[in-house]
Amino acid sequence: MNLTNASLKAEAASAFDLEKIRTDFPILKLKIDGKPLIYLDNAASSQMPQQVIDRLVRYQTTQHANINRAVHYLSEVATMEYHNARCKLQQFVNAREDREIIFTSGTTDSINLVMHGYGRKFIKAGDEIILTTLEHHSNIVPWQMLANEKGAKIRVVPINNNGELEVDEYEKLFNERTKFVGLIHVSNALGTINPIKRMIDFAHQHGVPVLIDGAQAAPHITVDVQALDCDFYAFSAHKLCGPTGVGILYGKAALLEAMQPFKGGGDMIASVTFEETIYNTIPHKFEAGTPPIAAAIGFGAAIDYLTTIGIESIAAYELSLLNYATECLNNIPGVKIIGTAAEKTAVLSFTIDGIHPHDIGTILNQDGIAVRTGHHCAQPVMQRFNVPATSRASFAFYNKKTDVDTLAAGIKTVQKVFL
Amino acid sequence: MHTNSLYQEVILDHNRKPRNYGKLDHANHHAVGHNPLCGDRLNIALQLDNDQINDIAFEGESCAICKASASMMTAAVKGKSRSDAETLIHEFRELATGKLDANHPNHLGRLTVFSGIRDLPTRVKCAILPWHTLHAALNSLDNASTESNNDSAQTTASD
């Protein structure tokens, strides 16, 4: 980072009203065993501001009915609010059209939709699917299932010792059999931000579509699907201060139209007889059954909340937290940070010499500190760094610098227990 | 509970200097236990003659709770009969899952140091894994897992 950039980012961070933001999150007042909650597990799931909670309450108390069905007042209101939520997501990722946004149950569901809808229709025996070492299991397992079913092959992009993708190796993997690329935007285990624009462009030069797993990116980086020119982009609401049980799949309209439906049921049809079913148009073709209406509307409210603060301001502030935390942990002997990419979100995966991550997590919990310990659903990353598991502190824009200090003190307590 | 009451000196000591750690050349029963939630893995080898555990050893990658549990378990069952070991397995599972009060009569002795684990449901599996694996080894099952379906202790340990 050059100096101009650094000072610009520092300025954005100082304009950011942290105390006001913290009062928006009721859960941050919680005490764990008498200690204030230090919530550093945001990469697993973020907390919800009062504005989103209120929106869910307002929906349930004054707007709820099933959508796309009846002609009564509530059904019309619910249908309109659900559609509004879709439009908010369209704007959030800068999609051309609202029908390119499919509501799913989350990132995993979105990826499975692409695997079933696109993969099972277009990928054949002998074809190759490129994935990366950094993928979450949710962007590995569906493709393995497809590869096993079709007799296709998975090719894997390696990473270097910093946890960065080896893009040259990625480019060498392409050949005439390459038919699909699945690529994580930001690594959940390490925080690495991948150079996805360059990788998407390269795939397109070979006529290969690209799915981006944006679960860890959308909360921290401005996503512009038109600028990226990705074919699919997936993420979940609950990592963006929204409810669990809902997420989106962005897909280019032409691709979505060419795909086969994933789930069959109500809402996804134009007409049904026992001889034949005509499918509905997109996005409805992919939203069988009653969708998570309340959660989708809450998702829309979360998008409003985040865009009011501004993803750029959030990113700048989180970068200052990351730099501070990196420095603090690097100063503790015996602590090793896993994942030291030049471009990172505010995720710190670390190990402590001689102490198992689960013991670290249990002892930190005693100080009210919530971190994730384990393999982070990214076992290939753990294998690459030759560790069974790590502890992971992942920060959100409502975390404070003193949270980092508490974490550092907690790590020293852990070391003392095991001395 | 206070975590410090779990990470007591006896547990930390067994973690630092695990007893019966390593391979067993003359073993005739083996089992591998794994906890898919954390990737921990434990190998247990037994020399079982006439239903008596003449020797036992363990090795593997695990947290302090699991390693100390394994270490204390091997010390407790070495020289015991199969049925005495099965009694300990049963009682330890009951203790860890909160069904057995450490103050009631039992054969666990110093193993009751693990009674605090009942208050940490996410860690119960760590303490129980060695015992699952011992049970599997005694019964010559090849693999044990904290995720096995047919185990009442496991059902209780789930969170």
XYZ file of C-alpha atoms in Angstrom:
578
model
C 0.000 0.000 0.000
C 1.426 3.413 -0.908
C 1.301 6.429 1.388
C -1.505 8.246 -0.420
C -3.656 5.178 -0.225
C -2.830 4.728 3.439
C -3.720 8.286 4.361
C -6.939 8.158 2.333
C -7.927 4.969 4.092
C -7.017 6.399 7.498
C -9.252 9.377 6.743
C -12.166 7.148 5.778
C -11.631 5.160 8.968
C -11.669 8.281 11.142
C -14.942 9.489 9.583
C -16.485 6.220 10.599
C -18.709 6.539 13.723
C -17.818 3.361 15.592
C -19.622 4.157 18.840
C -22.857 4.915 16.999
C -22.513 1.690 15.001
C -21.916 -0.376 18.138
C -25.132 0.874 19.720
C -26.981 -0.537 16.682
C -26.016 -4.089 17.698
C -27.886 -5.169 20.849
C -25.898 -8.408 21.165
C -22.692 -6.451 21.787
C -24.048 -5.556 25.248
C -24.050 -9.242 26.163
C -21.865 -10.539 28.999
C -20.370 -14.039 28.834
C -19.719 -15.344 32.336
C -19.590 -11.717 33.510
C -17.167 -10.626 30.765
C -18.187 -8.384 27.852
C -18.660 -10.347 24.630
C -15.703 -9.955 22.244
C -17.204 -11.367 19.067
C -14.454 -12.346 16.630
C -16.266 -15.047 14.663
C -17.731 -12.801 11.989
C -16.472 -14.932 9.113
C -18.745 -17.711 10.396
C -21.710 -15.412 10.930
C -22.102 -11.705 11.618
C -24.425 -10.097 14.154
C -27.656 -8.296 13.355
C -28.316 -4.579 13.928
C -31.549 -3.356 15.515
C -32.631 -1.913 12.142
C -32.765 -5.401 10.604
C -34.379 -6.934 13.702
C -37.040 -4.179 13.566
C -37.648 -4.848 9.883
C -38.264 -8.534 10.573
C -40.667 -7.633 13.389
C -42.508 -5.133 11.184
C -42.859 -7.725 8.428
C -44.161 -10.412 10.769
C -46.505 -8.079 12.626
C -47.989 -6.148 9.686
C -47.024 -7.604 6.279
C -46.846 -11.377 6.286
C -48.667 -13.626 3.833
C -47.585 -16.017 1.114
C -46.378 -14.362 -2.081
C -47.186 -14.598 -5.810
C -50.578 -16.146 -5.060
C -53.635 -14.556 -3.561
C -55.208 -11.230 -4.501
C -55.709 -10.051 -0.933
C -53.961 -7.066 0.639
C -51.312 -8.900 2.674
C -50.281 -11.138 -0.191
C -49.782 -8.089 -2.393
C -47.725 -6.285 0.274
C -45.566 -9.337 0.965
C -45.058 -9.962 -2.765
C -44.030 -6.344 -3.299
C -41.647 -6.285 -0.310
C -40.054 -9.561 -1.407
C -39.571 -8.081 -4.875
C -38.116 -4.910 -3.360
C -35.581 -7.028 -1.504
C -34.574 -8.619 -4.811
C -34.100 -5.156 -6.328
C -31.914 -4.072 -3.390
C -29.686 -7.083 -4.010
C -29.626 -6.318 -7.725
C -28.352 -2.827 -6.995
C -25.944 -4.088 -4.336
C -24.100 -6.280 -6.845
C -24.899 -4.030 -9.830
C -26.686 -6.724 -11.842
C -28.274 -5.610 -15.126
C -31.710 -6.968 -14.241
C -33.550 -8.004 -11.085
C -34.452 -11.378 -12.628
C -30.752 -12.260 -12.493
C -31.001 -12.470 -8.683
C -32.230 -15.838 -7.378
C -33.052 -16.132 -3.694
C -31.602 -19.347 -2.281
C -31.133 -20.651 1.251
C -27.522 -19.475 1.214
C -24.188 -19.763 -0.571
C -24.124 -23.568 -0.373
C -27.592 -23.769 -1.896
C -26.570 -21.295 -4.626
C -23.548 -23.391 -5.584
C -25.621 -26.569 -5.584
C -28.136 -24.817 -7.829
C -25.388 -24.088 -10.365
C -24.045 -27.618 -10.096
C -27.492 -29.146 -10.753
C -28.833 -26.514 -13.123
C -25.741 -25.860 -15.208
C -23.311 -28.663 -14.376
C -25.612 -31.616 -14.829
C -26.872 -30.235 -18.132
C -23.639 -29.058 -19.722
C -20.717 -30.973 -18.168
C -19.896 -34.314 -19.735
C -17.532 -37.246 -19.302
C -13.898 -36.199 -19.698
C -14.625 -32.512 -19.068
C -12.526 -30.652 -16.522
C -13.616 -28.355 -13.696
C -11.039 -25.996 -12.189
C -11.227 -25.268 -8.451
C -8.642 -23.810 -6.073
C -6.944 -25.003 -2.892
C -8.626 -22.128 -1.055
C -12.180 -23.321 -1.719
C -14.622 -23.891 1.123
C -15.995 -27.426 1.160
C -19.232 -26.002 -0.231
C -17.457 -25.218 -3.501
C -15.631 -28.560 -3.606
C -18.110 -31.258 -2.645
C -20.909 -30.405 -5.142
C -18.372 -30.466 -8.000
C -16.917 -33.762 -6.798
C -20.440 -35.201 -6.772
C -20.912 -33.974 -10.326
C -17.497 -35.239 -11.449
C -18.256 -38.674 -10.008
C -21.644 -38.757 -11.685
C -20.396 -37.624 -15.088
C -16.872 -38.967 -15.175
C -15.492 -35.429 -15.236
C -12.239 -34.356 -13.615
C -11.407 -31.740 -10.968
C -8.197 -29.721 -11.430
C -6.901 -27.710 -8.477
C -5.055 -24.383 -8.463
C -2.216 -24.440 -5.879
C -1.359 -21.693 -3.381
C 1.995 -20.304 -2.240
C 3.292 -20.117 1.343
C 1.481 -16.815 1.936
C -1.833 -18.400 1.033
C -2.083 -16.692 -2.363
C -3.285 -18.475 -5.484
C -0.608 -19.305 -8.034
C -2.328 -17.634 -10.954
C 0.316 -18.768 -13.466
C -0.449 -22.358 -12.519
C -4.162 -21.622 -12.890
C -3.609 -20.436 -16.431
C -1.602 -23.574 -17.262
C -4.537 -25.782 -16.218
C -6.690 -24.638 -19.149
C -7.145 -26.885 -22.154
C -9.942 -27.792 -24.569
C -11.547 -30.037 -21.920
C -11.900 -27.204 -19.369
C -15.618 -26.496 -19.007
C -16.098 -24.707 -15.695
C -14.269 -22.672 -13.039
C -15.347 -22.428 -9.371
C -13.438 -19.739 -7.515
C -13.619 -18.322 -4.014
C -13.403 -14.511 -3.948
C -12.030 -14.294 -0.390
C -10.696 -17.289 1.536
C -12.730 -17.982 4.668
C -9.823 -19.745 6.333
C -7.069 -17.215 5.568
C -8.707 -13.987 4.371
C -6.791 -13.961 1.062
C -8.469 -11.739 -1.564
C -8.064 -13.485 -4.894
C -7.377 -11.665 -8.203
C -10.699 -12.829 -9.589
C -11.040 -10.236 -12.359
C -7.848 -11.429 -14.047
C -8.880 -15.058 -13.539
C -12.393 -14.525 -14.912
C -10.986 -12.760 -17.992
C -8.582 -15.615 -18.616
C -11.358 -18.216 -18.339
C -13.521 -16.218 -20.746
C -10.712 -16.137 -23.299
C -11.172 -19.915 -23.295
C -14.957 -19.663 -23.359
C -15.274 -21.092 -19.839
C -17.905 -19.784 -17.386
C -16.891 -18.840 -13.845
C -18.777 -19.175 -10.553
C -17.560 -16.911 -7.751
C -18.166 -17.945 -4.122
C -18.544 -14.496 -2.608
C -19.625 -15.538 0.902
C -16.591 -13.915 2.521
C -16.203 -11.079 0.040
C -19.620 -9.443 -0.158
C -19.500 -8.157 3.467
C -16.121 -6.484 2.910
C -15.596 -5.619 -0.750
C -17.775 -3.744 -3.241
C -19.094 -6.336 -5.685
C -19.888 -5.260 -9.255
C -20.888 -8.323 -11.241
C -20.913 -6.384 -14.515
C -17.402 -5.038 -14.015
C -16.188 -8.478 -12.919
C -18.124 -10.086 -15.792
C -18.481 -13.243 -13.666
C -21.124 -15.709 -14.792
C -22.358 -16.587 -11.305
C -21.833 -14.931 -7.916
C -23.115 -16.407 -4.641
C -23.335 -15.205 -1.038
C -25.378 -15.496 2.174
C -27.319 -12.889 4.164
C -26.142 -13.989 7.594
C -22.575 -12.895 6.901
C -23.891 -9.434 5.961
C -25.770 -8.645 9.193
C -28.881 -10.336 7.808
C -30.844 -13.444 8.821
C -29.820 -17.073 8.356
C -31.630 -19.190 5.796
C -31.344 -16.868 2.819
C -28.731 -15.979 0.241
C -28.541 -15.187 -3.421
C -27.248 -16.534 -6.641
C -26.524 -13.912 -9.269
C -26.415 -15.437 -12.734
C -26.263 -13.942 -16.202
C -29.800 -14.069 -17.579
C -28.864 -16.024 -20.703
C -27.155 -18.714 -18.637
C -29.987 -18.944 -16.117
C -32.446 -19.325 -18.973
C -30.401 -22.104 -20.554
C -30.146 -24.028 -17.282
C -32.459 -26.750 -16.044
C -34.384 -26.200 -12.796
C -32.809 -27.472 -9.585
C -35.899 -28.060 -7.453
C -39.400 -28.783 -8.674
C -42.553 -27.521 -7.020
C -44.918 -24.611 -6.731
C -44.041 -21.140 -8.066
C -41.428 -22.494 -10.503
C -43.999 -23.533 -13.086
C -46.050 -21.823 -15.783
C -48.436 -24.760 -16.172
C -48.631 -28.356 -14.990
C -50.431 -31.394 -16.361
C -49.488 -35.004 -15.688
C -48.139 -35.130 -19.251
C -45.985 -32.027 -19.136
C -44.806 -29.097 -17.037
C -43.872 -25.758 -18.556
C -41.380 -23.964 -16.347
C -41.788 -20.416 -15.184
C -39.432 -17.654 -16.305
C -36.362 -16.662 -14.284
C -35.953 -16.002 -11.411
C -39.087 -18.013 -10.488
C -37.854 -21.120 -12.312
C -35.293 -21.509 -9.530
C -37.457 -20.576 -6.554
C -39.680 -23.619 -6.057
C -41.969 -23.573 -3.049
C -42.596 -20.761 -0.593
C -39.283 -18.903 -0.332
C -37.814 -17.504 2.909
C -39.905 -14.342 2.536
C -39.177 -12.795 5.930
C -35.478 -13.586 5.698
C -35.238 -12.133 2.171
C -36.898 -8.909 3.333
C -34.526 -8.828 6.314
C -31.671 -9.358 3.849
C -32.831 -6.279 1.974
C -32.857 -4.278 5.220
C -29.313 -5.480 5.991
C -28.180 -4.310 2.549
C -29.738 -0.894 3.269
C -27.920 -0.772 6.598
C -24.533 -1.661 5.120
C -24.817 0.652 2.133
C -25.730 3.540 4.445
C -22.415 3.064 6.247
C -20.730 2.267 2.938
C -18.803 -0.869 2.031
C -15.739 1.285 1.246
C -15.743 2.824 4.745
C -16.271 -0.613 6.247
C -13.333 -2.011 4.262
C -11.037 0.862 5.247
C -11.863 0.546 8.932
C -11.528 -3.238 8.893
C -8.126 -2.909 7.211
C -6.941 -0.729 10.106
C -8.163 -3.433 12.533
C -6.399 -6.139 10.516
C -3.101 -4.248 10.484
C -3.283 -3.604 14.213
C -4.219 -7.203 15.026
C -1.498 -8.591 12.744
C 1.082 -6.462 14.538
C -0.208 -7.463 17.997
C -0.183 -11.191 17.249
C 3.182 -11.058 15.492
C 4.601 -9.604 18.720
C 3.584 -12.628 20.804
C 6.317 -15.304 20.780
C 4.983 -18.734 19.822
C 2.076 -17.347 17.800
C 2.162 -17.957 14.067
C -0.237 -16.323 11.616
C -1.298 -18.690 8.815
C -2.141 -16.711 5.673
C -0.060 -13.643 5.019
C -1.308 -12.604 1.590
C -0.621 -9.038 0.446
C -4.360 -8.535 -0.108
C -6.475 -9.723 2.794
C -9.756 -9.105 4.547
C -9.757 -8.852 8.348
C -9.246 -12.561 9.058
C -6.413 -13.850 11.239
C -5.870 -17.583 11.286
C -3.194 -18.511 13.786
C -1.559 -21.317 15.684
C 0.159 -21.271 19.074
C 3.179 -23.562 19.496
C 2.275 -26.743 21.357
C -1.372 -25.840 22.003
C -4.314 -27.338 20.154
C -6.817 -24.817 18.699
C -9.723 -26.338 20.623
C -7.957 -25.726 23.919
C -7.222 -22.164 22.755
C -10.892 -21.608 21.885
C -12.150 -22.969 25.204
C -9.779 -20.823 27.272
C -10.408 -17.664 25.204
C -14.132 -18.238 25.731
C -13.505 -17.837 29.446
C -12.588 -14.209 28.708
C -15.733 -13.726 26.631
C -13.771 -14.017 23.374
C -15.523 -15.858 20.538
C -13.148 -17.239 17.899
C -13.554 -20.146 15.529
C -11.319 -23.159 15.997
C -11.077 -26.079 13.640
C -10.522 -26.667 9.952
C -12.995 -23.948 8.862
C -14.597 -26.290 6.306
C -11.419 -25.857 4.281
C -9.419 -29.010 4.953
C -7.295 -28.685 1.781
C -6.010 -25.339 3.112
C -5.126 -26.945 6.451
C -3.362 -29.800 4.631
C -1.389 -27.285 2.554
C -0.063 -25.647 5.725
C 0.361 -29.023 7.422
C -1.818 -28.161 10.419
C -4.916 -30.104 11.516
C -6.706 -26.914 12.502
C -6.188 -23.251 13.350
C -7.796 -20.645 15.559
C -9.400 -17.866 13.566
C -10.234 -14.354 14.667
C -12.372 -12.629 12.048
C -13.291 -8.982 12.471
C -16.308 -6.911 11.493
C -16.726 -3.156 11.296
C -18.309 -3.116 14.789
C -15.198 -4.533 16.441
C -12.934 -2.187 18.385
C -9.175 -1.929 18.668
C -9.546 -2.900 22.331
C -11.119 -6.192 21.157
C -7.729 -6.908 19.597
C -6.014 -6.044 22.898
C -8.347 -8.411 24.762
C -7.571 -11.143 22.230
C -3.817 -10.613 22.634
C -4.156 -10.730 26.436
C -6.317 -13.876 26.113
C -3.662 -15.583 23.993
C -1.070 -14.826 26.681
C -3.420 -16.380 29.278
C -3.683 -19.497 27.120
C 0.098 -19.715 26.937
C 0.351 -19.310 30.727
C -2.105 -22.182 31.331
C -0.021 -24.488 29.142
C 3.383 -23.254 30.351
C -18.322 -23.413 34.885
C -14.867 -21.949 35.071
C -12.619 -23.364 32.443
C -9.713 -23.387 34.886
C -11.465 -26.111 36.825
C -11.224 -28.255 33.688
C -7.636 -27.429 32.794
C -6.394 -28.739 36.136
C -2.779 -29.606 36.755
C -3.396 -33.352 36.420
C -4.871 -32.868 32.932
C -2.118 -30.457 31.889
C 0.493 -32.888 33.218
C -0.918 -35.812 31.199
C -1.037 -33.564 28.145
C 2.615 -32.579 28.586
C 3.819 -36.082 29.430
C 1.277 -38.556 28.066
C 1.606 -42.061 29.554
C 1.679 -45.106 27.285
C 2.225 -42.896 24.245
C 3.620 -44.531 21.124
C 3.413 -47.821 19.258
C 2.920 -51.307 20.628
C 4.902 -53.961 18.715
C 3.089 -57.009 20.058
C -0.447 -55.592 19.862
C -3.270 -57.904 18.775
C -6.132 -55.373 18.834
C -6.208 -51.975 17.146
C -8.623 -49.163 16.512
C -8.492 -45.704 15.015
C -10.760 -43.035 16.447
C -11.480 -39.762 14.741
C -13.499 -36.669 15.440
C -14.537 -35.236 12.072
C -15.511 -31.944 13.686
C -11.913 -31.057 14.474
C -9.919 -33.597 12.488
C -8.454 -35.166 15.617
C -7.250 -38.740 15.218
C -6.234 -41.319 17.764
C -4.708 -44.795 17.340
C -5.080 -47.290 20.145
C -3.251 -50.603 20.252
C -3.884 -53.360 22.796
C -2.316 -56.596 23.775
C -5.313 -58.587 24.953
C -4.662 -62.100 26.341
C -7.434 -64.193 27.870
C -9.608 -61.122 28.147
C -6.933 -59.242 30.078
C -5.363 -55.996 28.818
C -1.688 -56.788 29.293
C -0.470 -53.730 27.435
C -1.888 -50.670 25.754
C -0.542 -47.670 23.857
C -1.972 -44.698 22.000
C -0.755 -42.057 19.616
C -2.241 -39.353 17.467
C -3.008 -35.706 16.932
C -5.394 -34.209 19.445
C -6.209 -31.450 21.903
C -5.123 -31.461 25.538
C -8.454 -32.775 26.788
C -8.380 -35.722 24.398
C -4.709 -36.506 24.975
C -5.002 -36.331 28.776
C -8.142 -38.458 28.666
C -6.320 -41.045 26.532
C -3.254 -40.999 28.765
C -5.229 -41.430 31.998
C -7.433 -44.051 30.362
C -4.495 -46.210 29.305
C -3.037 -45.985 32.813
C -6.399 -46.941 34.297
C -7.137 -49.976 32.104
C -3.658 -51.490 31.839
C -3.722 -54.861 33.606
C -7.510 -54.818 33.875
C -9.910 -57.411 32.505
C -12.000 -56.638 29.473
C -15.153 -56.438 31.565
C -13.550 -54.039 34.085
C -12.441 -51.874 31.156
C -15.952 -51.921 29.717
C -17.298 -50.796 33.114
C -14.863 -47.861 33.095
C -15.810 -46.987 29.505
C -19.471 -46.958 30.494
C -18.902 -44.902 33.636
C -16.618 -42.405 31.911
C -19.181 -41.779 29.166
C -21.890 -41.309 31.802
C -19.670 -38.915 33.735
C -18.736 -36.824 30.699
C -22.317 -36.548 29.510
C -23.586 -35.577 32.957
C -25.528 -38.753 33.666
C -23.212 -39.919 36.434
C -22.548 -37.738 39.439
C -18.884 -38.009 40.432
C -19.959 -38.153 44.095
C -21.865 -41.382 43.567
C -20.040 -44.698 43.886
C -17.966 -45.447 40.776
C -14.684 -46.979 39.679
C -13.255 -43.916 37.963
C -10.910 -42.679 40.684
C -8.785 -39.789 39.415
C -10.670 -39.818 36.102
C -13.424 -37.828 37.811
C -11.180 -34.815 37.125
C -13.070 -34.762 33.791
C -16.464 -34.210 35.431
C -16.374 -30.496 34.492
C -16.495 -31.386 30.772
C -20.282 -31.866 31.022
C -20.621 -28.077 31.087
C -18.761 -27.720 27.771
C -20.919 -29.679 25.309
C -18.612 -28.852 22.402
C -15.712 -30.493 24.234
C -17.436 -33.643 25.512
C -16.473 -35.459 22.323
C -12.801 -34.633 22.869
C -12.805 -36.380 26.254
C -14.844 -39.369 25.089
C -12.969 -40.118 21.847
C -10.263 -42.305 23.499
C -12.956 -44.337 25.263
C -14.929 -44.869 22.058
C -11.721 -46.001 20.430
C -10.826 -48.358 23.288
C -14.284 -49.881 23.060
C -13.790 -50.377 19.335
C -10.347 -51.928 19.880
C -11.642 -54.334 22.538
C -14.344 -55.419 20.138
C -11.971 -55.479 17.174
C -13.845 -52.879 15.223
C -11.490 -51.101 12.881
C -12.772 -47.576 13.291
C -14.413 -45.474 15.945
C -15.875 -42.066 15.402
C -17.475 -39.494 17.641
C -20.151 -39.350 14.942
C -21.228 -42.983 15.134
C -24.972 -43.415 15.213
C -25.410 -46.487 17.320
C -23.982 -45.118 20.522
C -26.131 -43.699 23.258
C -23.245 -41.693 24.737
C -22.672 -40.129 21.344
C -26.271 -39.063 21.033
C -26.025 -37.256 24.333
C -22.687 -35.719 23.422
C -24.102 -34.141 20.284
C -24.705 -30.442 20.512
